[in-house]
Amino acid sequence: MTEVKKLVEKEVLMNGTQAVAHAAMYADVDVVAAYPIRPYTEVMDTISKLIADGELDAEFIVAEGEHGQFETVKHASLAGARTLVGSSGVGWLYGMEAIVVTATDRAPVVAIIGNRALDDPGAYGVEHNDALMVRDVGWLLVWVDTAQEAFDTTLIAYRVAEDQRVLLPLGISMDGGFLTHSEQIVRLPPKELVKNFLPPYNRGKYLVHPDNPITVAPQVNEDWVMEIRRQHEEAMERARGVIVEAYEEFKKVFGRYPGSTNELQMPENPFVEPYMIDDAEVVLIGMGTVSKPMKVAIKNMRRQGYKVGMLRIRWFRPFPTQDVIKYLANSRVVCVVDRDYSMGSPNRGGVVYHEIRSSLYDLDQRPRVINFIGGLGGREITIQDVEKITKIGYEHRDTPITKPVYWVGVRGDPW
Amino acid sequence: MVEKEIEEKVYKSIIKTIKDTPLEEFYTSGHRTCQGCESALVMRFLAKAAGQRTIVIGATGCMYVANTTYYSTSWIVPWVHTQLGGSGAAALGTAAALRALMRKGKIKQEPINVIAFCGDLGCADMGLSGVSNAMTYDYNLLIVLYDNESSANTDIQETSMTPYGAQTSFSRPGKQRRIMKKRWKKSVVPMIIAGHRNIRYAATMTPAYPLDSINKIRKALAIGGPTFIHSLDPCPKGWDYDPRFSHELGVLAAETGLWPLYEYIDGEIVYNEPTKSIVEGRMKRKPVKEYLEKQGRFSHFTEEDIEHVQRMVDEMYDEWEIPGVMPIKSLNVKISDK
């Protein structure tokens, strides 16, 4: 800690994508594969400039499409290189074949997903369905909320993904526009300290190199694939412990909690961010930047006597079931705000809603769960929207839910 | 300068006679390819030609399914799977990783060959944009298209490499239409050499000429940069012939002129084996009939169909600007001052 005080942090104004690019530079990535699609693209714009300026020594590959982009980093990663990649919306889906096998090949690629609607009709605003496409195929997934958290989480991402107990790809999701393109103050730690936090990438006996002539991803059928899936699942489970270790180590090395710009306001859980939750009867749940209007609305509502709090889901895979139970067990109503939608799902709700409901199912005393679909295609979720959500939740403290899913602010659809 | 470099690097690596080929095998037993599989021979040649300091990347295709069954592998050198359309990008990623790690001192500095192979479906169709992108960079990588003129691992379906009129399960002759595959086979090597200025070596080959094949792989790796080889691999299963005639069909493909053997070295086309004699007028092309009638996939052909194929091949040699290579007719264009 004494060393930390001597090396001074730098405060810089940058947006979410620039913060990630700088973190990748601090992490000394070796191979970067780029293909443009907004809103993630500025990560690569920034990286390319950092390489051109000699700040970062890395191979910069411009791929012919997202499929190639993700194949490139997958193979670079298998050959022992630390990699950075990313995409948004339909670009992420175009690369999906390669993205899925990146996980099954156990390549700890770090990808930035600038969340974006799945296109038609031409939408490019934020929506979380793009990143959620990999929720079932063995990617670690984390949602960040501020540029500072984007920076810190990128460093944590390499440490967690490359850990020999994990070796899984990791997607860092950030809300398109709201975070990718809004500038905030970011505290950059002294570069020298990053070495203390982030060990070099070591693939060990899984390295593809003539000195280690292994065969990777040979064809399997029914005789082995179950065992492989099971190992994959166990690595995902081990990631929980590795994530906790990484956050604690971050705190030790940099003298502050990841994502915090202020030592006095240190959140204490890596997986979720609780806000005014201790005595809350109604808890709002969301991922990403929706926490901003939520926090303001909660302050307003608290002044009016509403006991309302918030739980922001930070890590989505592995899903923080125990933390969700811990924070929600004593609440009466949970209002899940989904910036995504699962078409034709039970109750016709969102993805996070279903995960939360599933997490709470085994409790004897379950809170009621209401789902709010909002902010699709980049539409703003306003403070007034959140206040209305809270009031709907509040009405159901003692009365059963009549309508499980509300669409927030859809024209011609009173809610 | 360039000639001297080739003199030193490339011709030193050429193997003069079959007796001089290295004894070591880096693609060995453990695979379960069909009897008479010429693609398996391509794998063996490329591993033998490249040697131990090599990373091989294989795209989905029959050479993936047949060679690397889990818990058994025929590869002595490191081998990695890539998706059907991923060869170009995978080779780029591997080569980029090696360059970065060596430059940054994270691994030992040494030449390591990066070879990606892909079938016609994965290379000429789906993966073509990725292969093309790889050819625009300056990394040392070789992409080998092993072409058995069909999608052989999914039960012989048509691809853009399937020859005119051939039967596949996507192009079966029927009562109304005898010829379902009316498209002419795509010319990949000319496309690669015409479209990528920095590429210094590309070639066609067929494993019926082993020394020629091994030397082409060695030349590609010695010259370096992005390089490309297109191999025609007779396939007993897909082409429907007795497996013992695999080599004979490879030879016939070359001798009838259907499969010209040539290499592109630094802007020049060099013809090899029978194609050299054909182009130089020292040998007459055999009629394509001899090649077609030996394969079940052409059994529905009438004399008319054979004549059509013969006409198309004749055109390749009589009318093309570069015989058998560039499908461009000589226009004798005069550049005017006006």
Short mmCIF file of C-alpha atoms in Angstrom, two decimals, chain A residues 88-397:
data_model
loop_
_atom_site.label_atom_id
_atom_site.label_comp_id
_atom_site.label_asym_id
_atom_site.label_seq_id
_atom_site.Cartn_x
_atom_site.Cartn_y
_atom_site.Cartn_z
CA SER A 88 -21.78 -5.04 -31.69
CA GLY A 89 -25.26 -6.20 -32.60
CA VAL A 90 -25.51 -8.16 -35.83
CA GLY A 91 -21.73 -8.09 -36.27
CA TRP A 92 -21.44 -10.14 -33.10
CA LEU A 93 -24.00 -12.53 -34.59
CA TYR A 94 -22.15 -12.73 -37.92
CA GLY A 95 -19.15 -14.03 -36.02
CA MET A 96 -21.25 -16.36 -33.90
CA GLU A 97 -19.90 -19.67 -35.26
CA ALA A 98 -16.35 -18.64 -34.43
CA ILE A 99 -17.48 -17.05 -31.16
CA VAL A 100 -19.06 -20.27 -29.94
CA VAL A 101 -16.01 -22.42 -30.71
CA THR A 102 -13.75 -19.87 -29.03
CA ALA A 103 -15.38 -21.01 -25.81
CA THR A 104 -15.24 -24.73 -26.59
CA ASP A 105 -11.58 -24.40 -27.64
CA ARG A 106 -11.01 -22.71 -24.26
CA ALA A 107 -9.34 -19.65 -25.76
CA PRO A 108 -9.36 -16.81 -23.19
CA VAL A 109 -10.15 -14.11 -25.71
CA VAL A 110 -11.41 -10.82 -24.29
CA ALA A 111 -14.15 -9.23 -26.38
CA ILE A 112 -15.83 -5.87 -26.03
CA ILE A 113 -19.49 -5.86 -26.92
CA GLY A 114 -20.86 -2.39 -27.52
CA ASN A 115 -24.47 -3.48 -27.04
CA ARG A 116 -26.65 -2.77 -30.00
CA ALA A 117 -30.12 -3.77 -31.25
CA LEU A 118 -30.28 -6.67 -33.65
CA ASP A 119 -30.66 -4.49 -36.65
CA ASP A 120 -33.81 -4.63 -38.68
CA PRO A 121 -35.20 -2.12 -39.17
CA GLY A 122 -31.72 -0.64 -39.12
CA ALA A 123 -31.55 0.02 -35.38
CA TYR A 124 -28.20 0.73 -33.81
CA GLY A 125 -29.15 1.87 -30.31
CA VAL A 126 -28.45 -0.18 -27.22
CA GLU A 127 -30.19 -3.47 -26.54
CA HIS A 128 -28.69 -6.43 -24.69
CA ASN A 129 -29.88 -9.28 -26.88
CA ASP A 130 -26.66 -9.31 -28.89
CA ALA A 131 -24.36 -10.20 -26.00
CA LEU A 132 -26.97 -12.48 -24.46
CA MET A 133 -26.71 -14.72 -27.53
CA VAL A 134 -23.68 -16.36 -25.87
CA ARG A 135 -25.23 -16.77 -22.45
CA ASP A 136 -25.59 -20.55 -22.93
CA VAL A 137 -22.33 -21.43 -24.70
CA GLY A 138 -19.67 -20.90 -22.07
CA TRP A 139 -18.60 -17.28 -22.33
CA LEU A 140 -18.03 -15.26 -19.18
CA LEU A 141 -20.18 -12.14 -19.43
CA VAL A 142 -19.93 -8.91 -17.49
CA TRP A 143 -21.88 -5.67 -17.83
CA VAL A 144 -20.11 -2.43 -16.95
CA ASP A 145 -21.69 0.85 -16.03
CA THR A 146 -19.06 3.57 -16.16
CA ALA A 147 -15.90 4.26 -18.15
CA GLN A 148 -13.93 3.67 -14.96
CA GLU A 149 -15.54 0.30 -14.52
CA ALA A 150 -14.88 -0.48 -18.19
CA PHE A 151 -11.19 0.25 -17.68
CA ASP A 152 -10.84 -1.72 -14.45
CA THR A 153 -12.97 -4.62 -15.64
CA THR A 154 -10.83 -5.02 -18.75
CA LEU A 155 -7.76 -5.60 -16.57
CA ILE A 156 -9.75 -7.99 -14.39
CA ALA A 157 -11.05 -9.72 -17.53
CA TYR A 158 -7.58 -10.79 -18.68
CA ARG A 159 -6.71 -12.00 -15.22
CA VAL A 160 -9.89 -14.07 -14.87
CA ALA A 161 -10.13 -15.41 -18.43
CA GLU A 162 -6.46 -16.44 -18.64
CA ASP A 163 -6.39 -18.10 -15.23
CA GLN A 164 -5.45 -21.78 -15.73
CA ARG A 165 -8.47 -22.76 -13.65
CA VAL A 166 -10.75 -20.91 -16.08
CA LEU A 167 -9.39 -20.48 -19.64
CA LEU A 168 -12.66 -19.16 -21.01
CA PRO A 169 -13.43 -16.23 -23.30
CA LEU A 170 -14.89 -13.17 -21.67
CA GLY A 171 -17.29 -10.59 -23.05
CA ILE A 172 -17.40 -7.11 -21.56
CA SER A 173 -20.73 -5.54 -22.39
CA MET A 174 -21.26 -1.84 -22.40
CA ASP A 175 -24.35 0.08 -23.41
CA GLY A 176 -24.02 1.46 -26.90
CA GLY A 177 -24.09 5.24 -26.95
CA PHE A 178 -24.80 5.74 -23.25
CA LEU A 179 -21.41 4.34 -22.22
CA THR A 180 -19.46 3.76 -25.42
CA HIS A 181 -19.74 7.38 -26.43
CA SER A 182 -20.11 9.43 -23.27
CA GLU A 183 -17.02 10.87 -21.69
CA GLN A 184 -16.28 10.55 -18.02
CA ILE A 185 -13.30 11.04 -15.74
CA VAL A 186 -11.22 7.86 -15.63
CA ARG A 187 -8.47 7.29 -13.12
CA LEU A 188 -5.61 5.53 -14.85
CA PRO A 189 -3.37 3.65 -12.44
CA PRO A 190 0.42 3.87 -12.74
CA LYS A 191 1.45 1.47 -15.51
CA GLU A 192 4.11 -0.13 -13.32
CA LEU A 193 1.46 -1.46 -10.96
CA VAL A 194 -0.41 -3.35 -13.66
CA LYS A 195 2.43 -5.87 -13.79
CA ASN A 196 1.80 -6.66 -10.13
CA PHE A 197 -1.84 -7.31 -10.85
CA LEU A 198 -1.80 -9.04 -14.22
CA PRO A 199 0.53 -12.02 -14.71
CA PRO A 200 1.67 -12.86 -18.26
CA TYR A 201 -0.65 -15.11 -20.25
CA ASN A 202 0.52 -18.70 -19.89
CA ARG A 203 -1.36 -21.46 -21.69
CA GLY A 204 0.84 -24.12 -20.14
CA LYS A 205 0.40 -27.52 -21.67
CA TYR A 206 -2.33 -26.27 -23.99
CA LEU A 207 -0.01 -23.96 -25.97
CA VAL A 208 0.04 -24.51 -29.72
CA HIS A 209 3.74 -24.45 -30.64
CA PRO A 210 6.12 -26.89 -32.40
CA ASP A 211 7.72 -27.55 -29.00
CA ASN A 212 4.36 -28.74 -27.75
CA PRO A 213 2.83 -30.66 -30.66
CA ILE A 214 -0.74 -31.10 -29.50
CA THR A 215 -3.88 -31.62 -31.55
CA VAL A 216 -6.56 -29.09 -30.68
CA ALA A 217 -10.27 -29.63 -31.21
CA PRO A 218 -10.19 -33.06 -32.85
CA GLN A 219 -13.58 -34.31 -33.90
CA VAL A 220 -15.68 -35.86 -31.13
CA ASN A 221 -18.97 -37.61 -31.15
CA GLU A 222 -21.27 -39.03 -28.53
CA ASP A 223 -18.41 -40.91 -26.88
CA TRP A 224 -16.66 -37.84 -25.43
CA VAL A 225 -18.58 -34.64 -25.90
CA MET A 226 -20.51 -34.95 -22.62
CA GLU A 227 -17.25 -35.07 -20.65
CA ILE A 228 -15.93 -32.05 -22.53
CA ARG A 229 -19.09 -30.05 -21.84
CA ARG A 230 -18.90 -31.00 -18.19
CA GLN A 231 -15.29 -29.81 -17.89
CA HIS A 232 -16.33 -26.58 -19.55
CA GLU A 233 -19.16 -26.14 -17.08
CA GLU A 234 -16.83 -26.79 -14.15
CA ALA A 235 -14.42 -24.12 -15.43
CA MET A 236 -17.34 -21.69 -15.53
CA GLU A 237 -18.13 -22.56 -11.93
CA ARG A 238 -14.49 -22.15 -10.84
CA ALA A 239 -14.55 -18.69 -12.43
CA ARG A 240 -16.70 -17.46 -9.50
CA GLY A 241 -13.84 -17.91 -7.06
CA VAL A 242 -11.29 -16.51 -9.50
CA ILE A 243 -13.42 -13.39 -9.99
CA VAL A 244 -13.56 -12.78 -6.24
CA GLU A 245 -9.77 -13.24 -6.00
CA ALA A 246 -9.22 -10.84 -8.88
CA TYR A 247 -11.31 -8.08 -7.27
CA GLU A 248 -9.55 -8.48 -3.95
CA GLU A 249 -6.16 -8.43 -5.60
CA PHE A 250 -7.15 -5.34 -7.60
CA LYS A 251 -8.02 -3.56 -4.39
CA LYS A 252 -4.74 -4.58 -2.84
CA VAL A 253 -2.59 -3.51 -5.79
CA PHE A 254 -4.33 -0.30 -6.87
CA GLY A 255 -5.67 0.79 -3.50
CA ARG A 256 -9.26 1.14 -4.65
CA TYR A 257 -12.14 -1.11 -5.57
CA PRO A 258 -12.61 -1.82 -9.31
CA GLY A 259 -15.04 0.64 -10.85
CA SER A 260 -14.87 3.11 -7.98
CA THR A 261 -13.46 6.55 -8.43
CA ASN A 262 -13.74 7.28 -4.77
CA GLU A 263 -12.17 5.18 -2.01
CA LEU A 264 -14.98 6.18 0.37
CA GLN A 265 -17.69 4.59 -1.76
CA MET A 266 -16.35 1.13 -2.20
CA PRO A 267 -18.93 -1.38 -3.31
CA GLU A 268 -18.31 -4.68 -1.66
CA ASN A 269 -19.54 -7.33 -4.09
CA PRO A 270 -17.88 -8.11 -7.43
CA PHE A 271 -20.95 -9.72 -8.96
CA VAL A 272 -23.68 -7.22 -8.19
CA GLU A 273 -23.90 -3.60 -7.17
CA PRO A 274 -26.39 -3.06 -4.36
CA TYR A 275 -27.72 0.46 -3.80
CA MET A 276 -29.85 1.47 -0.78
CA ILE A 277 -30.98 -2.10 -0.59
CA ASP A 278 -30.70 -2.90 3.14
CA ASP A 279 -34.27 -1.95 4.13
CA ALA A 280 -35.79 -1.89 0.64
CA GLU A 281 -39.24 -3.37 0.14
CA VAL A 282 -39.05 -2.87 -3.60
CA VAL A 283 -35.80 -3.65 -5.43
CA LEU A 284 -35.10 -2.52 -8.97
CA ILE A 285 -32.87 -4.73 -11.07
CA GLY A 286 -31.06 -3.87 -14.28
CA MET A 287 -27.78 -4.24 -16.15
CA GLY A 288 -25.52 -1.49 -17.46
CA THR A 289 -26.25 2.22 -17.54
CA VAL A 290 -29.91 1.90 -16.52
CA SER A 291 -28.52 2.13 -12.99
CA LYS A 292 -28.06 5.88 -13.51
CA PRO A 293 -31.76 6.88 -13.80
CA MET A 294 -32.48 4.20 -11.20
CA LYS A 295 -30.18 5.77 -8.63
CA VAL A 296 -31.62 9.25 -9.18
CA ALA A 297 -35.19 7.94 -9.03
CA ILE A 298 -34.43 5.98 -5.87
CA LYS A 299 -33.15 9.12 -4.16
CA ASN A 300 -36.31 10.99 -5.20
CA MET A 301 -38.60 8.16 -4.11
CA ARG A 302 -36.81 7.72 -0.79
CA ARG A 303 -37.50 11.40 -0.04
CA GLN A 304 -41.19 10.65 -0.63
CA GLY A 305 -41.04 7.72 1.79
CA TYR A 306 -40.78 4.81 -0.60
CA LYS A 307 -38.47 2.09 0.65
CA VAL A 308 -36.82 1.30 -2.67
CA GLY A 309 -33.36 0.07 -3.58
CA MET A 310 -31.43 -1.25 -6.54
CA LEU A 311 -29.38 -4.29 -7.46
CA ARG A 312 -27.33 -3.91 -10.60
CA ILE A 313 -26.31 -7.25 -12.09
CA ARG A 314 -22.64 -6.90 -13.02
CA TRP A 315 -21.59 -10.46 -13.84
CA PHE A 316 -24.19 -12.28 -15.87
CA ARG A 317 -22.16 -15.44 -16.51
CA PRO A 318 -21.51 -17.06 -14.15
CA PHE A 319 -24.87 -15.83 -12.81
CA PRO A 320 -24.64 -14.56 -9.23
CA THR A 321 -27.49 -16.68 -7.88
CA GLN A 322 -26.33 -16.65 -4.25
CA ASP A 323 -25.81 -12.89 -4.25
CA VAL A 324 -29.22 -12.34 -5.80
CA ILE A 325 -30.78 -14.49 -3.09
CA LYS A 326 -28.79 -12.72 -0.38
CA TYR A 327 -29.92 -9.25 -1.44
CA LEU A 328 -33.46 -10.05 -2.51
CA ALA A 329 -34.61 -12.56 0.10
CA ASN A 330 -36.00 -9.90 2.41
CA SER A 331 -37.60 -7.70 -0.21
CA ARG A 332 -41.29 -7.81 -1.09
CA VAL A 333 -41.28 -6.98 -4.78
CA VAL A 334 -38.54 -7.18 -7.38
CA CYS A 335 -38.85 -5.07 -10.52
CA VAL A 336 -36.56 -6.36 -13.24
CA VAL A 337 -35.87 -3.89 -16.02
CA ASP A 338 -34.78 -5.77 -19.13
CA ARG A 339 -33.05 -4.04 -22.01
CA ASP A 340 -33.66 -7.20 -24.00
CA TYR A 341 -36.52 -9.49 -24.80
CA SER A 342 -37.01 -13.23 -25.07
CA MET A 343 -39.66 -13.77 -27.70
CA GLY A 344 -42.27 -16.34 -26.79
CA SER A 345 -40.73 -17.08 -23.40
CA PRO A 346 -42.71 -18.06 -20.27
CA ASN A 347 -44.71 -14.99 -19.21
CA ARG A 348 -43.42 -13.31 -22.41
CA GLY A 349 -40.67 -11.50 -20.52
CA GLY A 350 -37.01 -10.57 -20.70
CA VAL A 351 -33.90 -12.66 -20.18
CA VAL A 352 -32.74 -11.19 -16.86
CA TYR A 353 -36.28 -11.50 -15.50
CA HIS A 354 -36.26 -15.22 -16.13
CA GLU A 355 -32.83 -15.64 -14.56
CA ILE A 356 -33.92 -13.74 -11.44
CA ARG A 357 -37.17 -15.65 -11.11
CA SER A 358 -35.32 -18.91 -11.51
CA SER A 359 -32.75 -17.87 -8.87
CA LEU A 360 -35.47 -17.09 -6.33
CA TYR A 361 -37.65 -20.12 -6.97
CA ASP A 362 -36.25 -22.31 -4.18
CA LEU A 363 -36.87 -19.74 -1.45
CA ASP A 364 -39.71 -20.49 0.94
CA GLN A 365 -40.62 -16.81 1.14
CA ARG A 366 -40.23 -15.51 -2.39
CA PRO A 367 -40.54 -11.86 -3.35
CA ARG A 368 -42.92 -11.13 -6.21
CA VAL A 369 -41.14 -10.49 -9.50
CA ILE A 370 -42.42 -8.06 -12.11
CA ASN A 371 -40.74 -7.52 -15.45
CA PHE A 372 -40.37 -4.23 -17.32
CA ILE A 373 -39.21 -4.31 -20.91
CA GLY A 374 -37.70 -0.95 -21.71
CA GLY A 375 -35.05 1.01 -23.48
CA LEU A 376 -35.03 -1.20 -26.57
CA GLY A 377 -33.19 0.08 -29.61
CA GLY A 378 -31.53 2.79 -27.54
CA ARG A 379 -34.68 4.45 -26.21
CA GLU A 380 -33.98 6.30 -22.99
CA ILE A 381 -35.31 4.93 -19.73
CA THR A 382 -36.11 8.16 -17.91
CA ILE A 383 -36.17 8.94 -14.21
CA GLN A 384 -39.95 9.31 -14.54
CA ASP A 385 -40.12 5.82 -16.07
CA VAL A 386 -38.22 4.38 -13.10
CA GLU A 387 -40.47 6.20 -10.65
CA LYS A 388 -43.50 4.74 -12.36
CA ILE A 389 -41.90 1.28 -12.28
CA THR A 390 -41.28 1.69 -8.57
CA LYS A 391 -44.89 2.73 -7.94
CA ILE A 392 -46.22 -0.29 -9.85
CA GLY A 393 -43.92 -2.50 -7.79
CA TYR A 394 -44.98 -0.77 -4.59
CA GLU A 395 -48.66 -1.46 -5.29
CA HIS A 396 -47.93 -5.15 -5.23
CA ARG A 397 -46.23 -5.32 -1.82
#
